[in-house]
Amino acid sequence: MKFVMSDTPLAIIILAAGMGTRMKSDKPKVLHEVAGKPMINWVLDSALKLKPQKIITVIGPDMPALKKAVAPHETVIQKDRNGTGGAVKCALNALKDFKGDVVILLGDCPLITSKTLKGLIKARSEDLLTELSVLSMELEEPKGYGRLITNKDGYVTAIIEEKDAKAKEKAINLVNAGAFCVNSEKLSSWIGKIDSDNAQNEYYLTDIVKIASKEGVNCASFVCKTPSELKGCNSRADLAEIESIFQDNTRNSFMAAGVTMLEPNSVHFHHDTKIAQDCIIEPNVFFGPAVKLEKGVHIKAYSYLEDCIIRSEATIGPFARIRPGTDIGSDARIGNFVEIKKSKIGKGSKIGHLAYVGDTIMGEDVNFSAGAITVNYDGFQKHQTIIGKNVMVGSNVNLVAPVAIDDGAFIAAGSTITEDVPADALSIARDVAEVRQGWAAKYRKLKAAALAKKKRSKAS
Ligand code: UD1
Ligand code: CA
């Protein structure tokens, strides 16, 4: 379905002043994150796609972090948290000079898409008498949501909140998903008429429907066919459910785009994870912020990646940790128990096992053996290691930064390197082994004799 945007000017109000008491948290509810992005920013991003003239977020007093999260967009403060209707009233001042459609969104409904909102906006202008539309969904278990009362023509005549609903109303499956599109002038007039005569003594935004209906104005219901995107967050359990909806959708879209996942449910994505075609993701992989996998990358089980780019055909893991600021070249092989931080690894290089590479620029086709590490921190500052191409770093090497190893050099196993190494040289920095012929045999004989003597004296 494709919607043509109407020419009516658009403003958006996002309600986010609620205390979110059911979250049991010191931070405002809408700052809790889904896939690493605060809920309010999910809503804001969908709102921005509608290209509105203005976005006003209603916040509570003492919510500077929330104000910052929506900046540079405007915020208004709702001092008295007296309900969603009261919240919209606070925003109206900032919309005094605006004429057009106002879309009202809930800050705690993060997965709502701009496509759905376009449907809601279109439903508002359905016919001349439709001055508002409500976003709705049909739920098998409607508990907790406002129920929609409709007339024989399918228009909504009232919304009844769960706490005010009688048994018969509670049985209605068509519910208020929380978004409205309203003509701005009508909105001001209706908001002024709301009272708080209900079970929660709150000013319900949802009452504008009843008021409109009494004035003979039609309220259209735009039924969203994908209710999972409209899941509202009132508790930590809801937050976990929303997270899992996002994760499921993301898994499905990556698979549809040609990514193989051996056990999709065990892979966790960030909202901005990018994975190209023909990548293979083994079980139990975690993607932190800003990870990009180019084509054909293979991430083996139990790997943890953050803020990095893995170039085509590279292999990571199992049990690898790729930390922020890392760029792994094409065809590189990063194996088990390897940690890489803020480093660039050249094409085809191999860091196969048990290694730490930090603040390093490594060329192509380097072999960085087991137990080798860069010593990048002196207790005060970080220092850089530069490794050319075709370098062979032996096992258990310490490269004490700042240090540079030029192309083709060999670093002997067990060396602690504190000086730069020229191209094609061998650097060896360890004690020469002393070999004592026959020592072990003599030692064993002496030990055995001593033990036998001890045993004899015990027996006597
Ligand atoms: C609301 C709707 C309900 C709908 C449901 C969908 C009302 C009266 N009820 O219920 O019909 O089915 O959402 O998820 O509108 N807020 C303020 N100021 C306030 C109170 C709330 O800004 O004084 C904000 C909250 O921060 C939140 C949003 O409004 O982001 C919704 O408030 P909430 O208390 O969660 O409403 P619900 O009970 O979920
Ligand atoms: Ca809610």
XYZ file of C-alpha atoms and ligand atoms in Angstrom:
500
model
C 0.000 0.000 0.000
C 1.424 3.404 -0.931
C 0.155 6.609 0.625
C 0.345 9.961 -1.042
C 1.192 12.638 1.524
C -1.490 15.296 1.801
C -0.578 18.949 1.301
C -1.977 19.917 4.694
C 0.776 21.374 6.934
C 1.788 18.966 9.676
C 2.907 19.403 13.283
C 3.700 16.601 15.722
C 3.296 16.394 19.485
C 5.077 13.600 21.341
C 3.853 12.862 24.865
C 6.682 11.935 27.184
C 6.041 13.678 30.501
C 4.712 10.634 32.327
C 6.555 9.431 35.404
C 6.669 5.876 34.112
C 6.191 4.618 37.670
C 5.655 1.043 36.513
C 9.226 1.003 35.165
C 10.635 1.488 38.706
C 13.465 3.657 37.459
C 15.254 6.903 38.276
C 15.352 7.847 34.623
C 12.389 8.946 32.503
C 10.678 5.960 30.916
C 11.172 7.087 27.333
C 14.962 7.232 27.784
C 15.089 3.477 28.297
C 16.613 1.913 25.223
C 15.460 -0.528 22.570
C 18.396 -2.026 20.652
C 20.604 0.699 22.076
C 18.427 3.670 21.089
C 16.221 5.528 23.609
C 12.512 4.966 22.959
C 11.942 8.697 22.476
C 14.471 8.741 19.638
C 12.729 5.863 17.876
C 9.505 7.877 17.936
C 11.302 11.072 16.931
C 12.987 9.363 13.966
C 9.647 8.046 12.657
C 8.121 11.497 13.182
C 10.919 13.190 11.232
C 10.246 10.987 8.207
C 6.864 12.727 7.877
C 8.707 16.045 7.342
C 6.565 18.032 9.806
C 6.905 21.789 10.285
C 7.351 21.324 14.009
C 7.888 18.573 16.560
C 7.033 19.399 20.149
C 7.818 16.952 22.919
C 5.978 17.257 26.216
C 8.337 16.428 29.085
C 8.124 16.556 32.864
C 9.993 19.026 35.097
C 13.543 17.870 35.941
C 14.063 15.898 32.756
C 17.112 17.684 31.262
C 18.403 14.455 29.716
C 15.136 14.054 27.840
C 15.269 17.661 26.602
C 18.769 16.937 25.311
C 17.709 13.671 23.658
C 15.161 15.446 21.439
C 17.208 18.627 20.778
C 17.153 20.687 18.601
C 13.418 20.014 18.586
C 11.255 21.969 20.966
C 10.120 20.722 24.392
C 7.389 22.017 26.678
C 7.108 21.140 30.348
C 3.967 19.622 31.833
C 4.263 20.564 35.514
C 1.199 18.760 36.691
C 1.146 15.215 35.307
C -2.628 15.101 35.061
C -3.019 12.875 32.034
C -2.450 12.673 28.283
C -5.101 15.354 27.642
C -3.331 17.708 30.045
C -0.057 16.998 28.248
C -1.482 17.965 24.854
C -2.909 21.142 26.356
C 0.626 22.171 27.417
C 1.854 21.751 23.841
C -0.917 23.816 22.286
C 0.699 27.104 23.333
C 3.670 26.280 21.133
C 1.259 25.641 18.245
C -0.691 28.915 18.512
C 0.281 30.063 15.023
C 0.009 26.671 13.385
C -2.882 25.629 11.180
C -3.102 22.136 9.736
C -2.981 18.558 10.958
C -1.536 17.699 14.348
C -0.296 14.155 14.877
C -0.083 13.163 18.532
C 2.277 10.316 19.405
C 3.142 8.522 22.621
C 6.810 8.523 23.564
C 6.494 5.009 24.971
C 5.485 3.373 21.697
C 8.874 3.125 19.981
C 8.411 0.761 17.046
C 5.725 2.775 15.274
C 6.660 3.278 11.610
C 6.243 6.318 9.390
C 4.295 4.132 6.955
C 1.644 3.490 9.593
C 1.567 7.180 10.487
C 1.017 8.086 6.844
C -2.017 5.794 6.872
C -3.322 7.552 9.987
C -2.861 10.989 8.377
C -4.623 9.878 5.223
C -7.563 8.501 7.250
C -7.980 11.933 8.869
C -8.835 13.528 5.542
C -11.044 10.653 4.381
C -14.133 12.831 3.982
C -15.176 16.372 4.836
C -16.622 15.402 8.197
C -13.571 13.486 9.392
C -11.576 15.928 11.478
C -9.698 13.315 13.420
C -8.406 9.796 13.102
C -7.161 7.347 15.694
C -4.597 4.640 15.187
C -6.022 1.332 16.296
C -5.245 -2.354 16.310
C -7.067 -5.566 16.977
C -5.664 -7.585 19.865
C -6.622 -11.005 21.146
C -5.644 -9.780 24.589
C -6.636 -6.104 24.702
C -5.957 -5.715 28.441
C -4.433 -2.378 29.418
C -5.448 -0.490 26.273
C -8.310 1.940 25.685
C -11.210 0.210 23.850
C -12.769 1.739 20.751
C -16.551 2.133 20.599
C -17.645 2.304 16.981
C -20.953 3.091 15.259
C -22.594 1.229 12.386
C -20.538 3.190 9.834
C -17.286 2.148 11.479
C -16.523 5.580 12.957
C -15.281 5.791 16.527
C -17.658 7.439 18.956
C -15.708 6.987 22.200
C -12.605 5.447 23.726
C -13.015 3.762 27.093
C -9.920 3.300 29.244
C -9.356 -0.107 30.825
C -9.925 1.265 34.330
C -13.274 2.787 33.346
C -14.495 -0.081 31.178
C -17.461 -2.272 32.042
C -17.239 -6.027 31.378
C -18.981 -5.652 28.016
C -16.525 -2.947 26.894
C -13.569 -4.960 28.118
C -14.559 -7.660 25.641
C -13.879 -5.285 22.705
C -10.722 -6.247 20.839
C -10.280 -3.042 18.824
C -8.001 -0.787 20.886
C -6.386 2.641 20.858
C -2.757 2.256 19.826
C -2.089 5.762 21.087
C -1.670 7.975 18.020
C -4.105 10.566 16.701
C -4.261 12.903 13.755
C -6.437 15.961 14.420
C -7.255 19.226 12.717
C -5.381 21.860 14.771
C -8.319 24.205 15.365
C -10.612 21.393 16.432
C -7.924 20.023 18.722
C -7.673 23.290 20.683
C -11.418 23.467 21.092
C -11.842 19.815 22.134
C -8.903 19.771 24.557
C -10.562 22.709 26.347
C -13.671 20.615 26.905
C -12.057 17.531 28.495
C -12.770 16.895 32.177
C -11.182 14.545 34.696
C -14.360 12.780 35.705
C -13.031 9.199 35.457
C -11.506 6.378 37.484
C -8.019 7.928 37.431
C -9.100 11.579 37.865
C -6.984 12.374 34.830
C -7.551 14.478 31.728
C -7.695 11.797 29.047
C -6.709 12.793 25.526
C -8.895 9.930 24.371
C -11.987 11.921 25.449
C -11.668 14.173 22.376
C -13.301 11.358 20.409
C -16.468 11.440 22.504
C -16.560 15.256 22.326
C -16.079 15.253 18.543
C -18.749 12.628 18.113
C -21.248 14.736 20.089
C -20.487 17.628 17.716
C -21.296 15.382 14.770
C -17.667 15.074 13.674
C -16.522 11.696 12.383
C -13.507 10.004 13.933
C -11.944 7.487 11.581
C -10.132 4.467 12.895
C -7.025 3.483 10.978
C -6.428 -0.154 11.809
C -2.758 -1.128 11.746
C -2.291 -4.660 10.429
C 1.040 -5.124 12.190
C 0.146 -4.532 15.848
C 3.564 -5.657 17.061
C 4.964 -2.255 16.016
C 2.474 -0.523 18.308
C 3.358 -2.319 21.520
C 3.457 0.290 24.292
C 6.017 0.189 27.080
C 4.790 0.503 30.638
C 7.071 -1.949 32.436
C 10.441 -3.670 32.128
C 8.614 -6.742 30.855
C 7.082 -4.629 28.059
C 10.530 -3.217 27.312
C 11.918 -6.735 26.930
C 9.007 -7.676 24.677
C 9.549 -4.624 22.455
C 13.264 -5.427 22.282
C 12.451 -8.953 21.188
C 9.997 -7.711 18.525
C 12.766 -5.497 17.124
C 15.311 -8.326 17.253
C 12.929 -10.711 15.472
C 12.149 -8.198 12.739
C 15.833 -7.477 12.273
C 16.748 -11.166 12.030
C 14.033 -11.675 9.439
C 15.086 -8.718 7.348
C 18.766 -9.751 7.418
C 17.849 -13.283 6.367
C 15.654 -11.890 3.599
C 18.663 -9.848 2.461
C 20.872 -12.925 2.155
C 22.501 -13.334 5.551
C 22.826 -16.849 6.988
C 22.233 -17.337 10.700
C 22.674 -20.792 12.145
C 20.607 -19.992 15.206
C 18.922 -16.633 14.608
C 17.354 -16.355 18.059
C 20.749 -16.289 19.736
C 22.117 -13.364 17.722
C 21.631 -9.872 19.171
C 21.631 -6.722 17.042
C 21.999 -3.016 17.687
C 19.585 -0.663 15.942
C 22.320 0.385 13.491
C 23.962 -2.994 12.703
C 24.783 -3.344 8.999
C 25.351 -6.776 7.472
C 25.933 -7.378 3.773
C 24.868 -10.331 1.677
C 26.414 -13.767 2.148
C 27.677 -13.145 5.654
C 27.397 -16.111 8.004
C 26.640 -15.506 11.661
C 27.100 -18.443 14.010
C 25.185 -18.768 17.311
C 25.525 -16.403 20.271
C 27.014 -13.377 18.579
C 26.470 -9.890 20.057
C 26.520 -6.752 17.939
C 27.109 -3.523 19.896
C 26.803 -0.060 18.340
C 28.022 0.829 14.843
C 29.101 -2.528 13.436
C 29.343 -2.997 9.687
C 30.056 -6.327 8.005
C 30.944 -6.309 4.337
C 30.060 -9.167 1.977
C 30.945 -12.742 2.854
C 32.159 -12.129 6.391
C 31.961 -15.117 8.721
C 31.402 -14.406 12.419
C 31.949 -17.533 14.453
C 30.158 -18.376 17.691
C 30.384 -16.313 20.891
C 31.942 -13.215 19.396
C 31.311 -9.654 20.657
C 31.667 -6.747 18.246
C 31.337 -2.975 18.727
C 31.953 0.065 16.508
C 34.000 -1.671 13.832
C 34.063 -2.506 10.167
C 34.847 -6.042 9.058
C 35.784 -6.116 5.396
C 34.798 -8.725 2.844
C 35.482 -12.406 3.424
C 37.186 -11.878 6.798
C 36.602 -14.431 9.575
C 36.102 -13.466 13.202
C 36.024 -15.799 16.191
C 34.961 -18.049 17.750
C 35.224 -16.156 21.056
C 36.681 -12.968 19.602
C 36.179 -9.468 20.960
C 36.359 -6.628 18.476
C 36.316 -3.283 20.284
C 35.573 0.260 19.092
C 37.590 1.903 16.345
C 38.663 -1.313 14.637
C 38.902 -1.939 10.900
C 39.579 -5.554 9.901
C 40.805 -5.973 6.320
C 39.452 -8.362 3.702
C 40.307 -12.036 4.119
C 41.822 -11.445 7.548
C 41.511 -14.275 10.090
C 40.853 -13.323 13.684
C 40.626 -16.392 15.876
C 39.663 -17.431 19.382
C 40.422 -15.376 22.487
C 41.683 -12.443 20.478
C 40.883 -8.865 21.522
C 41.404 -6.014 19.102
C 40.874 -2.349 19.984
C 41.212 0.834 17.895
C 43.346 -0.861 15.282
C 43.527 -1.300 11.551
C 44.350 -4.822 10.436
C 45.569 -5.297 6.876
C 44.164 -7.588 4.231
C 44.850 -11.274 4.798
C 46.545 -10.846 8.178
C 46.137 -13.611 10.733
C 45.723 -13.184 14.471
C 44.772 -16.740 15.186
C 44.611 -17.110 18.950
C 45.171 -15.606 22.386
C 46.357 -12.155 21.398
C 45.739 -8.497 22.267
C 46.151 -5.829 19.624
C 45.424 -2.223 20.636
C 46.167 1.164 19.025
C 47.864 -0.584 16.132
C 48.195 -0.160 12.404
C 48.993 -3.538 10.907
C 49.794 -4.125 7.234
C 48.791 -6.980 4.932
C 49.592 -10.646 5.433
C 51.010 -10.316 8.910
C 51.108 -13.358 11.144
C 50.539 -12.388 14.772
C 51.036 -15.579 16.779
C 49.501 -16.969 19.944
C 50.183 -15.048 23.102
C 51.604 -12.013 21.293
C 50.388 -8.642 22.527
C 50.857 -4.956 21.982
C 51.840 -3.200 25.200
C 49.966 -0.012 24.452
C 49.541 1.567 27.898
C 52.259 2.917 30.172
C 49.948 3.575 33.076
C 49.308 7.139 31.900
C 48.996 7.218 28.130
C 48.210 4.979 25.181
C 50.878 4.521 22.506
C 50.773 3.270 18.948
C 52.291 0.186 17.361
C 52.961 0.159 13.642
C 53.506 -3.148 11.873
C 54.332 -3.285 8.160
C 53.263 -5.968 5.712
C 54.427 -9.599 5.691
C 55.687 -9.350 9.242
C 55.963 -12.513 11.343
C 55.391 -11.874 15.033
C 56.235 -15.030 16.994
C 54.406 -16.409 20.001
C 54.440 -14.621 23.347
C 55.918 -11.433 21.979
C 55.466 -8.100 23.761
C 55.562 -5.151 21.386
C 56.152 -2.239 23.755
C 54.614 0.845 22.120
C 55.466 3.249 20.681
C 57.265 0.893 18.349
C 57.405 0.217 14.618
C 58.148 -3.086 12.864
C 58.955 -2.606 9.202
C 57.864 -4.785 6.265
C 58.964 -8.398 6.191
C 60.606 -8.390 9.631
C 60.608 -11.443 11.942
C 60.148 -11.115 15.687
C 61.418 -14.152 17.533
C 59.036 -15.894 19.913
C 59.208 -14.750 23.515
C 60.790 -11.384 22.657
C 59.997 -8.127 24.390
C 60.534 -5.506 21.722
C 61.225 -1.936 22.786
C 63.165 -0.705 19.735
C 61.971 -0.291 16.130
C 62.789 -3.192 13.812
C 63.974 -2.485 10.232
C 62.536 -4.211 7.143
C 63.402 -7.886 6.662
C 65.411 -8.000 9.904
C 65.099 -10.521 12.730
C 64.681 -9.065 16.179
C 65.274 -11.421 19.049
C 65.114 -10.164 22.604
C 65.335 -13.047 25.058
C 67.952 -14.879 27.112
C 70.024 -17.502 25.319
C 69.122 -20.912 26.697
C 71.789 -22.692 28.745
C 71.766 -26.475 28.177
C 73.129 -28.699 30.958
C 73.746 -32.186 29.567
C 72.395 -35.061 31.677
C 71.061 -32.731 34.376
C 67.492 -34.062 34.355
C 68.489 -37.705 34.674
C 70.757 -36.906 37.621
C 68.026 -34.852 39.274
C 65.498 -37.662 38.967
C 67.891 -40.163 40.505
C 68.639 -37.910 43.492
C 64.937 -37.203 44.079
C 64.056 -40.917 43.948
C 66.809 -41.787 46.458
C 65.669 -39.094 48.892
C 62.042 -40.267 48.734
C 63.016 -43.909 49.309
C 65.046 -42.941 52.404
C 62.084 -41.036 53.844
C 59.793 -44.042 53.324
C 62.245 -46.378 55.070
C 62.587 -44.172 58.131
C 58.777 -43.940 58.452
C 58.440 -47.766 58.355
C 61.061 -48.371 61.068
C -2.665 5.360 26.746
C -4.097 5.633 26.261
C -4.779 4.320 25.927
C -3.980 3.589 24.876
C -2.519 3.404 25.318
C -1.686 2.890 24.173
C -4.935 7.668 27.372
C -5.799 8.202 28.478
N -4.832 6.333 27.292
O -2.735 4.625 27.971
O -6.101 4.564 25.437
O -4.573 2.351 24.585
O -1.951 4.653 25.738
O -0.376 2.572 24.564
O -4.422 8.463 26.615
N 1.993 11.233 29.452
C 2.254 12.571 29.603
N 1.641 13.246 30.619
C 0.762 12.667 31.467
C 0.486 11.290 31.300
C 1.111 10.597 30.272
O 3.046 13.153 28.854
O 0.257 13.373 32.339
C 2.691 10.483 28.379
C 3.566 9.367 28.951
O 4.898 9.819 29.153
C 3.503 8.298 27.867
C 2.184 8.574 27.154
O 1.754 9.858 27.547
O 4.576 8.421 26.953
C 1.124 7.541 27.507
O 0.878 7.561 28.890
P 0.557 6.249 29.717
O 0.305 6.621 31.127
O 1.573 5.213 29.450
O -0.843 5.831 29.044
P -1.504 4.383 28.993
O -2.081 4.052 30.305
O -0.545 3.427 28.402
Ca 1.627 3.540 27.867
